[in-house]
Amino acid sequence: MQIAVVGSGTMGHGIAEVAAMAGMEVKLIDISWDILNKAKERMYDSLKRLHERGTIKETPDSVLSRVEMSTSYEIARQSDFAIEAVPEILDLKRKVFQELDKVVPKDSILATNTSSIPISDIGEITSRKERVIGMHFFNPPPLMKLVEVIPSKYTDPDVTNFTVDLAKKMGKTPVRLRVEVPGFVSNRIFLRLLQEACREVESREATVEEVDSSARNKLKLPMGVFELADYVGLDVVVDLWKVIVERGGTDVKCSSYKEKVERKELGVKSGKGFYAYPSPGKYSKVQLPPESKVPPERIISLAVNEGAWLIENNIVNAQEIDTVMKLGFNFPKGLLEMADEIGLDKILNQLREISDMGYQAYLPNPVLVKMVSSGEIGVRSGKGFYVYK
Ligand code: 3HC
């Protein structure tokens, strides 16, 4: 199996590494040798860590011997599958797909690792829109087990099945969306966490550190919400927010992320975002106060409401949402499992309180309202998103 990866940045080099670790032949394409050489160093560094920890038996050099790099698309002439991972600019993605469409064999599949751009918008530019699909990895790809598979309205079901199998061959757990929605499952929920975190800070309910302390110490998330935004890249956060809201997602007034991007403080990649990091591209866990007054149910309330929306619209079910959050974001428990434990009545109270302040996005979803009004409030009542014996 030969895989072409276009774009060797944060996600692209990680995807190439994952494919090579799975024994696949990889063709990695980018616009300059400087960028490609940097990607090779990053793959080597990551593989070395995985080898030293015993996660992989093969040496980094042996894995990397399956990766060929080039600034030309010509090396993808024999590829069975291509994955694009370039910045979130629709015109740029379309250009990449036009190039791939010319070079990659006609019966091969073209996938995009976009965070939020609709797959149909990208596929339409090619001569094979039924062979174009979303294959969404999580940062860092070598560690995160999830791959979201997003068929567009044109995608052939065989292409979806092939992509699901490919994700499994790469050692990942695929979650397949039934219908394409902007931001998919992962980033729709991530957006809601970002929005609520921002609302709390900008309305002076809490500081950045207090929100993150509650996320990490009370909810036991691996990173605080702002810390995760820094890790993903604040430019990426602003882009995915814009794409989802422009396509119908409800907005929440917030300027914090945009202001950081305007100041070129992009998070880990630039060495500074909401927090300072040792050097550009080098993450180290941020120091947070052990105590925080922020109720954990407040942090996840809007995200749970989004989960209810995804269920209401039959995009995925509760288990699939939780798989996304556990394997894509390393949540210790699923988002809806957490909601059931906290109590859906408490989640609903948070939503009502905040929507009463005038925030449209927090209007409780009918699925949630119905559950609470019929006494399904989670673990305490024996039934919520899940049934408890
Ligand atoms: N390759 C190999 N190993 C790596 C690695 C990489 N790229 N990155 C980190 N590691 C290793 C470290 O070397 C360390 O190994 P050790 O235990 O042997 O010393 C181990 O992983 C833990 O790393 P750290 O000590 O640096 O830090 P943490 O314990 O905080 O773990 C983390 C890092 C795994 C990233 C964890 O913080 C986490 O799970 N965070 C959440 C990440 C997340 O949510 N990602 C999804 C973002 S959203 C997204 O990508 C979608 C997009 O569309 C926006």
Short mmCIF file of C-alpha atoms and ligand atoms in Angstrom, two decimals:
data_model
loop_
_atom_site.label_atom_id
_atom_site.label_comp_id
_atom_site.label_asym_id
_atom_site.label_seq_id
_atom_site.Cartn_x
_atom_site.Cartn_y
_atom_site.Cartn_z
CA MET A 1 0.00 0.00 0.00
CA GLN A 2 1.40 3.36 -0.99
CA ILE A 3 0.15 6.55 0.69
CA ALA A 4 0.88 10.10 -0.45
CA VAL A 5 0.74 12.85 2.18
CA VAL A 6 0.64 16.47 1.04
CA GLY A 7 1.72 19.00 3.66
CA SER A 8 4.35 18.06 6.24
CA GLY A 9 3.45 20.43 9.09
CA THR A 10 2.10 19.53 12.53
CA MET A 11 -0.46 17.04 11.22
CA GLY A 12 1.10 15.98 7.90
CA HIS A 13 4.41 14.77 9.31
CA GLY A 14 2.53 12.89 12.04
CA ILE A 15 0.21 11.20 9.55
CA ALA A 16 3.18 10.21 7.38
CA GLU A 17 4.87 8.79 10.47
CA VAL A 18 1.76 6.78 11.45
CA ALA A 19 1.46 5.32 7.93
CA ALA A 20 5.16 4.41 7.82
CA MET A 21 4.93 2.80 11.29
CA ALA A 22 2.10 0.66 9.93
CA GLY A 23 4.46 -0.64 7.22
CA MET A 24 3.12 1.49 4.39
CA GLU A 25 5.23 3.13 1.73
CA VAL A 26 4.88 6.91 2.12
CA LYS A 27 5.40 9.78 -0.34
CA LEU A 28 5.58 13.07 1.56
CA ILE A 29 5.16 16.26 -0.46
CA ASP A 30 5.65 19.90 0.57
CA ILE A 31 6.62 23.19 -1.03
CA SER A 32 10.24 23.42 0.16
CA TRP A 33 13.11 21.19 1.24
CA ASP A 34 13.55 23.30 4.38
CA ILE A 35 10.05 22.33 5.50
CA LEU A 36 10.53 18.69 4.48
CA ASN A 37 13.84 18.37 6.31
CA LYS A 38 12.24 19.85 9.43
CA ALA A 39 9.42 17.29 9.09
CA LYS A 40 11.97 14.47 8.85
CA GLU A 41 13.63 15.67 12.06
CA ARG A 42 10.26 15.81 13.82
CA MET A 43 9.35 12.29 12.64
CA TYR A 44 12.75 11.01 13.77
CA ASP A 45 12.39 12.64 17.19
CA SER A 46 8.91 11.19 17.68
CA LEU A 47 9.92 7.70 16.44
CA LYS A 48 12.93 7.76 18.75
CA ARG A 49 10.65 8.46 21.73
CA LEU A 50 8.28 5.67 20.68
CA HIS A 51 11.19 3.25 20.17
CA GLU A 52 12.80 4.10 23.53
CA ARG A 53 9.46 3.58 25.28
CA GLY A 54 9.08 0.20 23.53
CA THR A 55 5.89 1.24 21.69
CA ILE A 56 7.59 0.30 18.41
CA LYS A 57 10.21 -2.38 17.88
CA GLU A 58 11.58 -1.01 14.62
CA THR A 59 14.32 1.63 14.75
CA PRO A 60 13.48 5.19 13.60
CA ASP A 61 15.84 4.82 10.62
CA SER A 62 14.14 1.63 9.51
CA VAL A 63 10.66 3.23 9.69
CA LEU A 64 11.88 6.35 7.88
CA SER A 65 13.39 4.24 5.07
CA ARG A 66 9.77 3.84 3.84
CA VAL A 67 9.27 7.63 3.60
CA GLU A 68 10.28 9.37 0.38
CA MET A 69 10.05 13.17 0.28
CA SER A 70 9.74 15.57 -2.61
CA THR A 71 8.61 19.06 -3.60
CA SER A 72 6.97 17.52 -6.68
CA TYR A 73 3.64 15.71 -6.92
CA GLU A 74 5.27 13.34 -9.44
CA ILE A 75 6.28 10.95 -6.62
CA ALA A 76 2.56 10.22 -6.03
CA ARG A 77 2.08 8.70 -9.52
CA GLN A 78 1.60 5.17 -8.07
CA SER A 79 -0.15 6.08 -4.80
CA ASP A 80 -3.21 4.07 -3.76
CA PHE A 81 -4.42 6.73 -1.36
CA ALA A 82 -3.54 10.40 -0.83
CA ILE A 83 -4.08 12.52 2.29
CA GLU A 84 -3.95 16.30 2.19
CA ALA A 85 -2.88 18.14 5.36
CA VAL A 86 -2.18 21.72 4.25
CA PRO A 87 -3.44 24.90 6.04
CA GLU A 88 -7.19 25.44 6.38
CA ILE A 89 -7.63 27.67 3.34
CA LEU A 90 -10.25 26.36 0.94
CA ASP A 91 -8.54 27.75 -2.20
CA LEU A 92 -5.24 26.21 -1.17
CA LYS A 93 -6.87 22.84 -0.50
CA ARG A 94 -8.65 22.97 -3.83
CA LYS A 95 -5.34 23.67 -5.58
CA VAL A 96 -3.76 20.67 -3.88
CA PHE A 97 -6.70 18.47 -4.91
CA GLN A 98 -6.46 19.63 -8.53
CA GLU A 99 -2.77 18.65 -8.55
CA LEU A 100 -3.46 15.28 -6.90
CA ASP A 101 -6.34 14.63 -9.29
CA LYS A 102 -3.95 15.05 -12.24
CA VAL A 103 -1.20 12.79 -10.88
CA VAL A 104 -2.69 10.09 -8.63
CA PRO A 105 -4.19 7.05 -10.44
CA LYS A 106 -7.88 7.57 -11.30
CA ASP A 107 -9.11 4.70 -9.10
CA SER A 108 -7.18 5.89 -6.03
CA ILE A 109 -8.82 7.76 -3.17
CA LEU A 110 -8.14 11.39 -2.25
CA ALA A 111 -8.66 12.25 1.41
CA THR A 112 -8.48 15.49 3.34
CA ASN A 113 -7.44 15.94 6.94
CA THR A 114 -9.34 19.23 7.15
CA SER A 115 -10.49 20.21 10.67
CA SER A 116 -13.78 21.65 9.54
CA ILE A 117 -14.13 22.53 5.83
CA PRO A 118 -16.96 20.54 4.21
CA ILE A 119 -15.60 17.62 2.21
CA SER A 120 -18.14 18.24 -0.57
CA ASP A 121 -16.68 21.74 -1.16
CA ILE A 122 -13.23 20.23 -1.63
CA GLY A 123 -14.32 17.18 -3.66
CA GLU A 124 -16.24 19.24 -6.21
CA ILE A 125 -13.03 20.62 -7.68
CA THR A 126 -11.83 17.14 -8.75
CA SER A 127 -12.96 14.83 -11.54
CA ARG A 128 -13.66 12.08 -8.93
CA LYS A 129 -15.78 13.65 -6.20
CA GLU A 130 -17.20 10.21 -5.32
CA ARG A 131 -13.62 9.13 -4.44
CA VAL A 132 -12.94 12.09 -2.12
CA ILE A 133 -13.40 11.69 1.64
CA GLY A 134 -12.53 13.25 5.00
CA MET A 135 -9.98 11.40 7.14
CA HIS A 136 -9.44 13.48 10.26
CA PHE A 137 -6.49 12.71 12.55
CA PHE A 138 -5.76 14.20 15.98
CA ASN A 139 -2.71 15.95 17.28
CA PRO A 140 -0.26 14.32 17.92
CA PRO A 141 -1.21 11.63 15.34
CA PRO A 142 1.25 8.99 16.60
CA LEU A 143 -0.38 9.06 20.06
CA MET A 144 -4.04 9.81 19.41
CA LYS A 145 -6.07 6.71 18.54
CA LEU A 146 -9.03 8.35 16.80
CA VAL A 147 -9.68 8.93 13.11
CA GLU A 148 -12.97 10.54 12.08
CA VAL A 149 -14.12 9.31 8.67
CA ILE A 150 -16.39 11.78 6.93
CA PRO A 151 -18.08 10.85 3.67
CA SER A 152 -19.31 13.86 1.68
CA LYS A 153 -22.71 13.86 0.00
CA TYR A 154 -20.95 12.48 -3.10
CA THR A 155 -18.70 9.81 -1.52
CA ASP A 156 -19.12 6.22 -2.77
CA PRO A 157 -19.87 3.91 0.23
CA ASP A 158 -17.04 1.59 -0.92
CA VAL A 159 -14.63 4.50 -0.54
CA THR A 160 -15.91 5.06 3.01
CA ASN A 161 -15.47 1.36 3.83
CA PHE A 162 -11.96 1.38 2.38
CA THR A 163 -11.04 4.44 4.48
CA VAL A 164 -12.45 2.86 7.66
CA ASP A 165 -10.30 -0.24 7.00
CA LEU A 166 -7.25 1.88 6.23
CA ALA A 167 -7.63 3.72 9.55
CA LYS A 168 -7.73 0.34 11.31
CA LYS A 169 -4.61 -0.83 9.41
CA MET A 170 -2.91 2.32 10.70
CA GLY A 171 -3.72 1.14 14.25
CA LYS A 172 -6.48 3.72 14.73
CA THR A 173 -10.11 3.51 15.82
CA PRO A 174 -12.36 5.03 13.16
CA VAL A 175 -15.63 6.82 13.93
CA ARG A 176 -17.70 7.23 10.82
CA LEU A 177 -20.19 10.09 10.55
CA ARG A 178 -23.52 9.24 8.93
CA VAL A 179 -23.94 12.75 7.53
CA GLU A 180 -21.32 15.39 6.91
CA VAL A 181 -21.55 18.43 9.22
CA PRO A 182 -19.11 21.37 9.41
CA GLY A 183 -16.54 20.71 12.14
CA PHE A 184 -17.57 17.03 12.24
CA VAL A 185 -18.14 15.67 15.75
CA SER A 186 -14.77 16.49 17.28
CA ASN A 187 -14.42 20.13 16.39
CA ARG A 188 -18.09 20.98 16.92
CA ILE A 189 -17.65 19.82 20.51
CA PHE A 190 -14.19 21.36 20.83
CA LEU A 191 -15.65 24.68 19.58
CA ARG A 192 -18.27 24.60 22.34
CA LEU A 193 -15.58 24.05 24.99
CA LEU A 194 -13.60 26.96 23.52
CA GLN A 195 -16.68 29.19 23.47
CA GLU A 196 -17.69 28.54 27.06
CA ALA A 197 -14.10 28.96 28.29
CA CYS A 198 -13.92 32.30 26.47
CA ARG A 199 -17.31 33.46 27.76
CA GLU A 200 -16.27 32.75 31.34
CA VAL A 201 -13.06 34.73 30.98
CA GLU A 202 -14.45 37.66 28.99
CA SER A 203 -17.41 38.06 31.34
CA ARG A 204 -14.89 38.02 34.22
CA GLU A 205 -16.42 34.98 35.89
CA ALA A 206 -13.01 33.34 35.99
CA THR A 207 -9.42 33.65 34.81
CA VAL A 208 -7.80 31.56 32.08
CA GLU A 209 -5.89 29.65 34.74
CA GLU A 210 -9.02 29.00 36.83
CA VAL A 211 -10.93 27.60 33.83
CA ASP A 212 -7.99 25.36 32.98
CA SER A 213 -7.45 24.28 36.56
CA SER A 214 -11.06 23.13 36.79
CA ALA A 215 -10.76 21.29 33.45
CA ARG A 216 -7.60 19.51 34.47
CA ASN A 217 -8.11 19.00 38.21
CA LYS A 218 -11.88 18.48 38.44
CA LEU A 219 -12.79 16.99 35.07
CA LYS A 220 -9.36 15.28 34.87
CA LEU A 221 -8.86 16.32 31.24
CA PRO A 222 -5.25 15.95 30.05
CA MET A 223 -5.08 19.67 29.23
CA GLY A 224 -7.00 22.79 30.15
CA VAL A 225 -9.20 24.28 27.44
CA PHE A 226 -6.89 27.24 26.76
CA GLU A 227 -3.87 24.98 27.07
CA LEU A 228 -5.36 22.69 24.43
CA ALA A 229 -6.15 25.69 22.21
CA ASP A 230 -2.48 26.68 22.47
CA TYR A 231 -1.45 23.10 21.69
CA VAL A 232 -3.66 22.84 18.59
CA GLY A 233 -2.64 26.34 17.41
CA LEU A 234 -4.71 29.49 17.93
CA ASP A 235 -4.75 30.13 14.18
CA VAL A 236 -6.33 26.69 13.71
CA VAL A 237 -8.83 27.48 16.48
CA VAL A 238 -9.84 30.77 14.83
CA ASP A 239 -10.17 29.06 11.42
CA LEU A 240 -12.32 26.19 12.64
CA TRP A 241 -14.52 28.60 14.64
CA LYS A 242 -15.04 30.75 11.51
CA VAL A 243 -15.84 27.77 9.26
CA ILE A 244 -18.40 26.27 11.66
CA VAL A 245 -20.11 29.58 12.46
CA GLU A 246 -20.19 30.71 8.82
CA ARG A 247 -21.99 27.46 8.01
CA GLY A 248 -24.70 27.78 10.63
CA GLY A 249 -23.09 26.98 14.02
CA THR A 250 -24.27 29.45 16.68
CA ASP A 251 -21.70 32.06 17.63
CA VAL A 252 -20.66 33.24 21.09
CA LYS A 253 -19.09 36.70 21.36
CA CYS A 254 -15.39 36.21 22.00
CA SER A 255 -12.29 38.11 20.96
CA SER A 256 -9.55 36.45 23.03
CA TYR A 257 -8.40 33.89 20.44
CA LYS A 258 -8.48 36.35 17.53
CA GLU A 259 -6.52 38.96 19.46
CA LYS A 260 -3.78 36.45 20.18
CA VAL A 261 -3.54 35.50 16.51
CA GLU A 262 -3.37 39.19 15.50
CA ARG A 263 -0.41 39.53 17.87
CA LYS A 264 1.16 36.45 16.22
CA GLU A 265 0.87 34.56 19.50
CA LEU A 266 -0.24 31.25 18.03
CA GLY A 267 0.31 28.98 21.02
CA VAL A 268 2.90 26.19 21.26
CA LYS A 269 4.02 26.58 17.63
CA SER A 270 5.15 30.22 18.19
CA GLY A 271 6.27 29.65 21.80
CA LYS A 272 3.52 31.85 23.28
CA GLY A 273 -0.26 31.89 23.40
CA PHE A 274 -2.33 31.99 26.58
CA TYR A 275 0.76 30.51 28.22
CA ALA A 276 4.51 30.69 27.53
CA TYR A 277 6.37 27.57 26.26
CA PRO A 278 10.09 26.71 26.42
CA SER A 279 10.64 27.45 22.71
CA PRO A 280 8.58 27.59 19.50
CA GLY A 281 7.15 24.12 18.81
CA LYS A 282 8.11 22.77 22.23
CA TYR A 283 5.20 21.94 24.53
CA SER A 284 5.57 21.54 28.25
CA LYS A 285 2.70 21.11 30.67
CA VAL A 286 1.51 24.47 32.02
CA GLN A 287 1.48 25.27 35.74
CA LEU A 288 -2.04 25.80 37.10
CA PRO A 289 -3.45 26.67 40.52
CA PRO A 290 -4.66 23.49 42.30
CA GLU A 291 -7.99 25.08 43.33
CA SER A 292 -10.63 26.74 41.15
CA LYS A 293 -14.11 28.11 41.77
CA VAL A 294 -15.31 27.17 38.26
CA PRO A 295 -17.95 24.40 38.41
CA PRO A 296 -16.96 21.55 36.09
CA GLU A 297 -20.54 21.23 34.82
CA ARG A 298 -20.33 24.82 33.57
CA ILE A 299 -17.25 24.04 31.44
CA ILE A 300 -18.90 21.11 29.64
CA SER A 301 -22.51 22.38 29.53
CA LEU A 302 -22.39 23.85 26.03
CA ALA A 303 -20.41 20.86 24.71
CA VAL A 304 -23.03 18.46 26.11
CA ASN A 305 -25.73 20.55 24.42
CA GLU A 306 -23.83 20.09 21.14
CA GLY A 307 -23.70 16.34 21.80
CA ALA A 308 -27.49 16.37 22.16
CA TRP A 309 -27.72 18.23 18.82
CA LEU A 310 -25.53 15.60 17.10
CA ILE A 311 -27.78 12.85 18.47
CA GLU A 312 -30.95 14.75 17.53
CA ASN A 313 -29.69 15.08 13.95
CA ASN A 314 -28.61 11.43 13.75
CA ILE A 315 -25.00 12.31 12.89
CA VAL A 316 -23.61 9.87 15.49
CA ASN A 317 -24.86 8.22 18.70
CA ALA A 318 -23.85 8.80 22.34
CA GLN A 319 -21.19 6.06 22.32
CA GLU A 320 -19.62 7.44 19.16
CA ILE A 321 -19.47 10.94 20.66
CA ASP A 322 -17.74 9.52 23.71
CA THR A 323 -15.31 7.50 21.58
CA VAL A 324 -14.40 10.73 19.78
CA MET A 325 -13.72 12.54 23.05
CA LYS A 326 -11.85 9.65 24.68
CA LEU A 327 -9.66 8.70 21.72
CA GLY A 328 -9.38 12.08 19.95
CA PHE A 329 -8.86 14.28 23.02
CA ASN A 330 -7.74 11.69 25.61
CA PHE A 331 -10.67 12.47 27.90
CA PRO A 332 -10.53 10.00 30.83
CA LYS A 333 -14.27 9.39 30.31
CA GLY A 334 -16.68 10.21 27.54
CA LEU A 335 -18.24 13.69 27.56
CA LEU A 336 -21.73 12.22 27.91
CA GLU A 337 -20.59 9.74 30.55
CA MET A 338 -19.31 12.74 32.52
CA ALA A 339 -22.63 14.53 31.98
CA ASP A 340 -24.54 11.48 33.27
CA GLU A 341 -22.32 11.38 36.37
CA ILE A 342 -22.69 15.10 37.07
CA GLY A 343 -26.44 14.95 36.39
CA LEU A 344 -28.23 16.19 33.28
CA ASP A 345 -30.44 18.38 35.49
CA LYS A 346 -27.33 20.27 36.60
CA ILE A 347 -26.13 20.60 33.00
CA LEU A 348 -29.54 21.90 31.97
CA ASN A 349 -29.54 24.44 34.82
CA GLN A 350 -26.21 25.79 33.62
CA LEU A 351 -27.52 26.12 30.07
CA ARG A 352 -30.68 27.90 31.24
CA GLU A 353 -28.77 30.26 33.48
CA ILE A 354 -26.37 31.27 30.70
CA SER A 355 -29.02 31.46 27.95
CA ASP A 356 -31.06 33.71 30.28
CA MET A 357 -28.12 36.13 30.14
CA GLY A 358 -28.86 36.47 26.42
CA TYR A 359 -26.57 33.82 24.88
CA GLN A 360 -28.53 32.14 22.06
CA ALA A 361 -26.04 29.27 21.69
CA TYR A 362 -26.94 28.01 25.16
CA LEU A 363 -30.64 27.47 24.46
CA PRO A 364 -31.07 23.89 25.69
CA ASN A 365 -31.43 21.25 22.99
CA PRO A 366 -34.87 19.52 22.98
CA VAL A 367 -33.23 16.08 23.43
CA LEU A 368 -31.72 17.22 26.72
CA VAL A 369 -34.88 19.00 27.88
CA LYS A 370 -36.96 15.90 27.16
CA MET A 371 -34.56 13.60 29.01
CA VAL A 372 -34.59 15.77 32.13
CA SER A 373 -38.36 16.32 32.07
CA SER A 374 -38.92 12.56 31.88
CA GLY A 375 -36.62 11.99 34.84
CA GLU A 376 -33.64 10.70 32.86
CA ILE A 377 -30.94 12.67 34.62
CA GLY A 378 -28.07 10.19 34.43
CA VAL A 379 -26.45 7.87 36.97
CA ARG A 380 -28.64 9.08 39.88
CA SER A 381 -31.87 8.06 38.12
CA GLY A 382 -30.45 4.94 36.42
CA LYS A 383 -30.82 6.40 32.93
CA GLY A 384 -29.39 9.32 31.03
CA PHE A 385 -27.40 9.08 27.81
CA TYR A 386 -26.69 5.54 29.04
CA VAL A 387 -28.61 3.01 31.11
CA TYR A 388 -27.22 2.10 34.57
CA LYS A 389 -28.19 -1.06 36.39
N1 3HC B 1 5.46 11.37 19.43
C1 3HC B 1 5.88 10.45 20.31
N2 3HC B 1 5.78 10.62 21.64
C2 3HC B 1 5.24 11.76 22.08
C3 3HC B 1 4.77 12.78 21.23
C4 3HC B 1 4.91 12.54 19.83
N3 3HC B 1 4.50 13.43 18.92
N4 3HC B 1 4.28 13.79 21.98
C5 3HC B 1 4.43 13.45 23.28
N5 3HC B 1 5.00 12.22 23.34
C6 3HC B 1 5.30 11.46 24.55
C7 3HC B 1 6.28 12.18 25.46
O1 3HC B 1 7.61 11.94 25.06
C8 3HC B 1 5.98 11.52 26.79
O2 3HC B 1 6.61 10.26 26.82
P1 3HC B 1 7.14 9.61 28.22
O3 3HC B 1 5.90 9.38 29.05
O4 3HC B 1 7.81 8.33 27.78
O5 3HC B 1 8.06 10.64 28.80
C9 3HC B 1 4.47 11.27 26.72
O6 3HC B 1 4.12 11.31 25.33
C10 3HC B 1 3.69 12.31 27.47
O7 3HC B 1 4.03 13.60 26.98
P2 3HC B 1 4.29 14.88 27.90
O8 3HC B 1 4.97 14.45 29.17
O9 3HC B 1 4.98 15.92 27.07
O10 3HC B 1 2.89 15.53 28.23
P3 3HC B 1 1.48 14.92 28.63
O11 3HC B 1 1.59 13.87 29.68
O12 3HC B 1 0.59 16.07 28.88
O13 3HC B 1 0.96 14.19 27.30
C11 3HC B 1 -0.42 14.57 25.41
C12 3HC B 1 0.90 14.88 26.10
C13 3HC B 1 -0.46 13.07 25.04
C14 3HC B 1 -0.45 15.40 24.16
C15 3HC B 1 -1.61 14.86 26.42
O14 3HC B 1 -1.44 16.11 27.03
C16 3HC B 1 -2.96 14.87 25.72
O15 3HC B 1 -3.53 13.84 25.48
N6 3HC B 1 -3.48 16.07 25.44
C17 3HC B 1 -4.73 16.25 24.67
C18 3HC B 1 -4.39 16.26 23.20
C19 3HC B 1 -5.61 16.50 22.35
O16 3HC B 1 -6.70 16.76 22.82
N7 3HC B 1 -5.43 16.41 21.03
C20 3HC B 1 -6.50 16.66 20.08
C21 3HC B 1 -6.50 18.09 19.66
S1 3HC B 1 -7.79 18.50 18.55
C22 3HC B 1 -7.22 18.04 17.05
O17 3HC B 1 -6.12 17.62 16.87
C23 3HC B 1 -8.19 18.20 15.92
C24 3HC B 1 -7.85 19.37 15.06
O18 3HC B 1 -8.68 19.35 13.93
C25 3HC B 1 -8.00 20.70 15.75
#
